[in-house]
PDB file of C-alpha atoms in Angstrom:
ATOM      1  CA  GLU A  23     -15.613  -1.849  -1.780  1.00  0.00           C
ATOM      2  CA  VAL A  24     -14.030   0.379   0.852  1.00  0.00           C
ATOM      3  CA  GLN A  25     -11.224   2.481  -0.593  1.00  0.00           C
ATOM      4  CA  LEU A  26      -8.958   4.850   1.287  1.00  0.00           C
ATOM      5  CA  VAL A  27      -6.252   6.954  -0.352  1.00  0.00           C
ATOM      6  CA  GLU A  28      -3.844   9.082   1.650  1.00  0.00           C
ATOM      7  CA  TYR A  29      -2.188  12.289   0.451  1.00  0.00           C
ATOM      8  CA  GLY A  30       0.055  14.947   1.887  1.00  0.00           C
ATOM      9  CA  GLY A  31       3.132  13.218   3.214  1.00  0.00           C
ATOM     10  CA  GLY A  32       6.576  14.672   2.722  1.00  0.00           C
ATOM     11  CA  SER A  33       9.801  15.788   4.343  1.00  0.00           C
ATOM     12  CA  VAL A  34       9.977  18.634   6.825  1.00  0.00           C
ATOM     13  CA  GLN A  35      12.331  19.942   9.467  1.00  0.00           C
ATOM     14  CA  ALA A  36      11.594  19.587  13.140  1.00  0.00           C
ATOM     15  CA  GLY A  37       9.030  22.146  14.221  1.00  0.00           C
ATOM     16  CA  GLY A  38       7.361  22.147  10.838  1.00  0.00           C
ATOM     17  CA  SER A  39       3.839  21.184   9.834  1.00  0.00           C
ATOM     18  CA  LEU A  40       2.097  18.872   7.408  1.00  0.00           C
ATOM     19  CA  ARG A  41      -1.519  18.170   6.614  1.00  0.00           C
ATOM     20  CA  LEU A  42      -2.531  14.677   5.566  1.00  0.00           C
ATOM     21  CA  ALA A  43      -5.779  13.906   3.780  1.00  0.00           C
ATOM     22  CA  CYS A  44      -7.574  10.591   3.339  1.00  0.00           C
ATOM     23  CA  VAL A  45     -10.056  10.416   0.489  1.00  0.00           C
ATOM     24  CA  THR A  46     -12.650   7.700   1.009  1.00  0.00           C
ATOM     25  CA  SER A  47     -15.216   5.854  -1.077  1.00  0.00           C
ATOM     26  CA  GLY A  48     -17.280   2.693  -1.141  1.00  0.00           C
ATOM     27  CA  TYR A  49     -19.133   2.957   2.186  1.00  0.00           C
ATOM     28  CA  THR A  50     -21.408   5.200   4.234  1.00  0.00           C
ATOM     29  CA  PHE A  51     -18.780   7.601   5.541  1.00  0.00           C
ATOM     30  CA  SER A  52     -20.951   9.224   8.179  1.00  0.00           C
ATOM     31  CA  ARG A  53     -21.478   5.950  10.082  1.00  0.00           C
ATOM     32  CA  TRP A  54     -17.887   4.808  10.475  1.00  0.00           C
ATOM     33  CA  CYS A  55     -15.066   5.478  12.869  1.00  0.00           C
ATOM     34  CA  MET A  56     -12.068   6.954  11.104  1.00  0.00           C
ATOM     35  CA  GLY A  57      -8.518   7.065  12.319  1.00  0.00           C
ATOM     36  CA  TRP A  58      -4.871   7.520  11.589  1.00  0.00           C
ATOM     37  CA  PHE A  59      -2.064   5.241  12.617  1.00  0.00           C
ATOM     38  CA  ARG A  60       1.622   5.132  11.823  1.00  0.00           C
ATOM     39  CA  GLN A  61       4.254   2.501  11.450  1.00  0.00           C
ATOM     40  CA  VAL A  62       8.020   2.353  11.287  1.00  0.00           C
ATOM     41  CA  PRO A  63       9.665  -0.779   9.854  1.00  0.00           C
ATOM     42  CA  GLY A  64      10.497  -3.177  12.652  1.00  0.00           C
ATOM     43  CA  LYS A  65       8.230  -1.444  15.156  1.00  0.00           C
ATOM     44  CA  GLU A  66       4.642  -1.979  16.186  1.00  0.00           C
ATOM     45  CA  ARG A  67       1.857   0.025  14.666  1.00  0.00           C
ATOM     46  CA  GLU A  68       0.881   3.072  16.728  1.00  0.00           C
ATOM     47  CA  GLY A  69      -2.627   4.511  16.725  1.00  0.00           C
ATOM     48  CA  VAL A  70      -2.392   8.287  16.449  1.00  0.00           C
ATOM     49  CA  ALA A  71      -5.953   9.624  16.385  1.00  0.00           C
ATOM     50  CA  GLY A  72      -9.551   8.595  15.977  1.00  0.00           C
ATOM     51  CA  ILE A  73     -12.750  10.454  15.139  1.00  0.00           C
ATOM     52  CA  ASP A  74     -16.201   8.969  15.478  1.00  0.00           C
ATOM     53  CA  PRO A  75     -19.271   9.725  13.366  1.00  0.00           C
ATOM     54  CA  ASP A  76     -20.444  12.559  15.617  1.00  0.00           C
ATOM     55  CA  GLY A  77     -17.008  14.217  15.546  1.00  0.00           C
ATOM     56  CA  THR A  78     -15.665  13.149  18.920  1.00  0.00           C
ATOM     57  CA  THR A  79     -11.889  12.858  18.736  1.00  0.00           C
ATOM     58  CA  ASP A  80      -9.224  10.975  20.643  1.00  0.00           C
ATOM     59  CA  TYR A  81      -5.432  11.186  20.480  1.00  0.00           C
ATOM     60  CA  ALA A  82      -2.405   9.244  21.529  1.00  0.00           C
ATOM     61  CA  ASP A  83      -0.471  10.971  24.309  1.00  0.00           C
ATOM     62  CA  SER A  84       2.544  11.247  22.015  1.00  0.00           C
ATOM     63  CA  VAL A  85       0.703  13.619  19.655  1.00  0.00           C
ATOM     64  CA  LYS A  86      -1.817  15.313  21.927  1.00  0.00           C
ATOM     65  CA  GLY A  87      -1.699  19.084  21.524  1.00  0.00           C
ATOM     66  CA  ARG A  88       0.248  18.844  18.248  1.00  0.00           C
ATOM     67  CA  PHE A  89      -1.996  16.819  15.921  1.00  0.00           C
ATOM     68  CA  THR A  90      -5.635  17.443  15.014  1.00  0.00           C
ATOM     69  CA  ILE A  91      -7.940  14.997  13.280  1.00  0.00           C
ATOM     70  CA  SER A  92     -10.989  16.306  11.454  1.00  0.00           C
ATOM     71  CA  GLN A  93     -13.428  15.196   8.815  1.00  0.00           C
ATOM     72  CA  ASP A  94     -15.487  16.674   6.028  1.00  0.00           C
ATOM     73  CA  THR A  95     -18.577  14.484   5.804  1.00  0.00           C
ATOM     74  CA  THR A  96     -19.700  16.148   2.579  1.00  0.00           C
ATOM     75  CA  LYS A  97     -16.436  15.433   0.780  1.00  0.00           C
ATOM     76  CA  LYS A  98     -15.882  12.139   2.683  1.00  0.00           C
ATOM     77  CA  VAL A  99     -12.358  13.148   3.585  1.00  0.00           C
ATOM     78  CA  VAL A 100     -10.470  12.791   6.851  1.00  0.00           C
ATOM     79  CA  TYR A 101      -7.582  15.087   7.692  1.00  0.00           C
ATOM     80  CA  LEU A 102      -4.656  14.961  10.074  1.00  0.00           C
ATOM     81  CA  GLU A 103      -3.107  18.331  10.789  1.00  0.00           C
ATOM     82  CA  MET A 104       0.365  17.817  12.238  1.00  0.00           C
ATOM     83  CA  ASN A 105       2.170  20.716  13.891  1.00  0.00           C
ATOM     84  CA  ASN A 106       5.444  21.033  15.765  1.00  0.00           C
ATOM     85  CA  LEU A 107       6.670  17.844  14.155  1.00  0.00           C
ATOM     86  CA  ARG A 108       9.498  15.929  15.771  1.00  0.00           C
ATOM     87  CA  PRO A 109      11.992  13.447  14.313  1.00  0.00           C
ATOM     88  CA  GLU A 110      10.234  10.675  16.243  1.00  0.00           C
ATOM     89  CA  ASP A 111       7.082  11.378  14.199  1.00  0.00           C
ATOM     90  CA  THR A 112       8.859   9.970  11.150  1.00  0.00           C
ATOM     91  CA  ALA A 113       6.801   7.019   9.881  1.00  0.00           C
ATOM     92  CA  THR A 114       4.431   5.838   7.214  1.00  0.00           C
ATOM     93  CA  TYR A 115       1.000   7.197   8.072  1.00  0.00           C
ATOM     94  CA  TYR A 116      -2.148   5.258   7.260  1.00  0.00           C
ATOM     95  CA  CYS A 117      -5.795   6.137   7.277  1.00  0.00           C
ATOM     96  CA  GLY A 118      -8.245   3.581   8.636  1.00  0.00           C
ATOM     97  CA  ALA A 119     -12.004   2.989   8.592  1.00  0.00           C
ATOM     98  CA  ASP A 120     -13.963   0.620  10.797  1.00  0.00           C
ATOM     99  CA  MET A 121     -16.959   0.272  13.115  1.00  0.00           C
ATOM    100  CA  PRO A 122     -15.553  -0.502  16.582  1.00  0.00           C
ATOM    101  CA  ALA A 123     -17.450  -0.171  19.840  1.00  0.00           C
ATOM    102  CA  ARG A 124     -15.226   2.776  20.788  1.00  0.00           C
ATOM    103  CA  CYS A 125     -13.452   4.964  18.272  1.00  0.00           C
ATOM    104  CA  THR A 126     -10.222   5.675  20.119  1.00  0.00           C
ATOM    105  CA  ALA A 127      -6.659   6.299  19.029  1.00  0.00           C
ATOM    106  CA  ALA A 128      -5.669   3.090  20.809  1.00  0.00           C
ATOM    107  CA  TYR A 129      -8.053   1.088  18.618  1.00  0.00           C
ATOM    108  CA  TRP A 130      -5.939   1.947  15.619  1.00  0.00           C
ATOM    109  CA  SER A 131      -2.876   0.345  17.204  1.00  0.00           C
ATOM    110  CA  GLY A 132      -4.461  -3.019  16.468  1.00  0.00           C
ATOM    111  CA  PRO A 133      -4.593  -4.892  13.154  1.00  0.00           C
ATOM    112  CA  PHE A 134      -8.172  -3.842  12.500  1.00  0.00           C
ATOM    113  CA  GLY A 135     -10.210  -2.160   9.868  1.00  0.00           C
ATOM    114  CA  HIS A 136      -9.708  -1.082   6.318  1.00  0.00           C
ATOM    115  CA  ARG A 137      -6.624   0.913   5.519  1.00  0.00           C
ATOM    116  CA  GLY A 138      -5.067   2.903   2.720  1.00  0.00           C
ATOM    117  CA  GLN A 139      -1.664   2.453   1.109  1.00  0.00           C
ATOM    118  CA  GLY A 140       0.022   4.939   3.412  1.00  0.00           C
ATOM    119  CA  THR A 141       1.980   8.138   2.965  1.00  0.00           C
ATOM    120  CA  GLN A 142       5.517   8.742   4.203  1.00  0.00           C
ATOM    121  CA  VAL A 143       6.287  11.513   6.667  1.00  0.00           C
ATOM    122  CA  THR A 144       9.945  12.281   7.364  1.00  0.00           C
ATOM    123  CA  VAL A 145      11.006  14.825   9.971  1.00  0.00           C
ATOM    124  CA  SER A 146      14.642  15.846  10.118  1.00  0.00           C
ATOM    125  CA  SER A 147      16.362  17.416  13.098  1.00  0.00           C
TER     126      SER A 147
END
């Protein structure tokens, strides 16, 4: 059974940083596309970043240059380093795992893949 558990959310001021971690189990980590997406109540899900098994990354334009996705294949953990946070980054952040044809940030805007329970990120101005 695929299990994903997110950690690291919290409250920060604009300009601050947070690092999210997604601990995974139940599947062959090194063969799957991993990603992060976020959601605000009443709004559509937004794919933030994706990383494929060979480490190629992709980002939404809204976070490019500020967020970095990475993975530790030994520990089976995916990270999202978030810098220069803005109030509009406030959302619940989810980790996802799937095997799409292309592992892009946009893929994670759709209702696809396994997901964790989410972790709240709040950025105040």
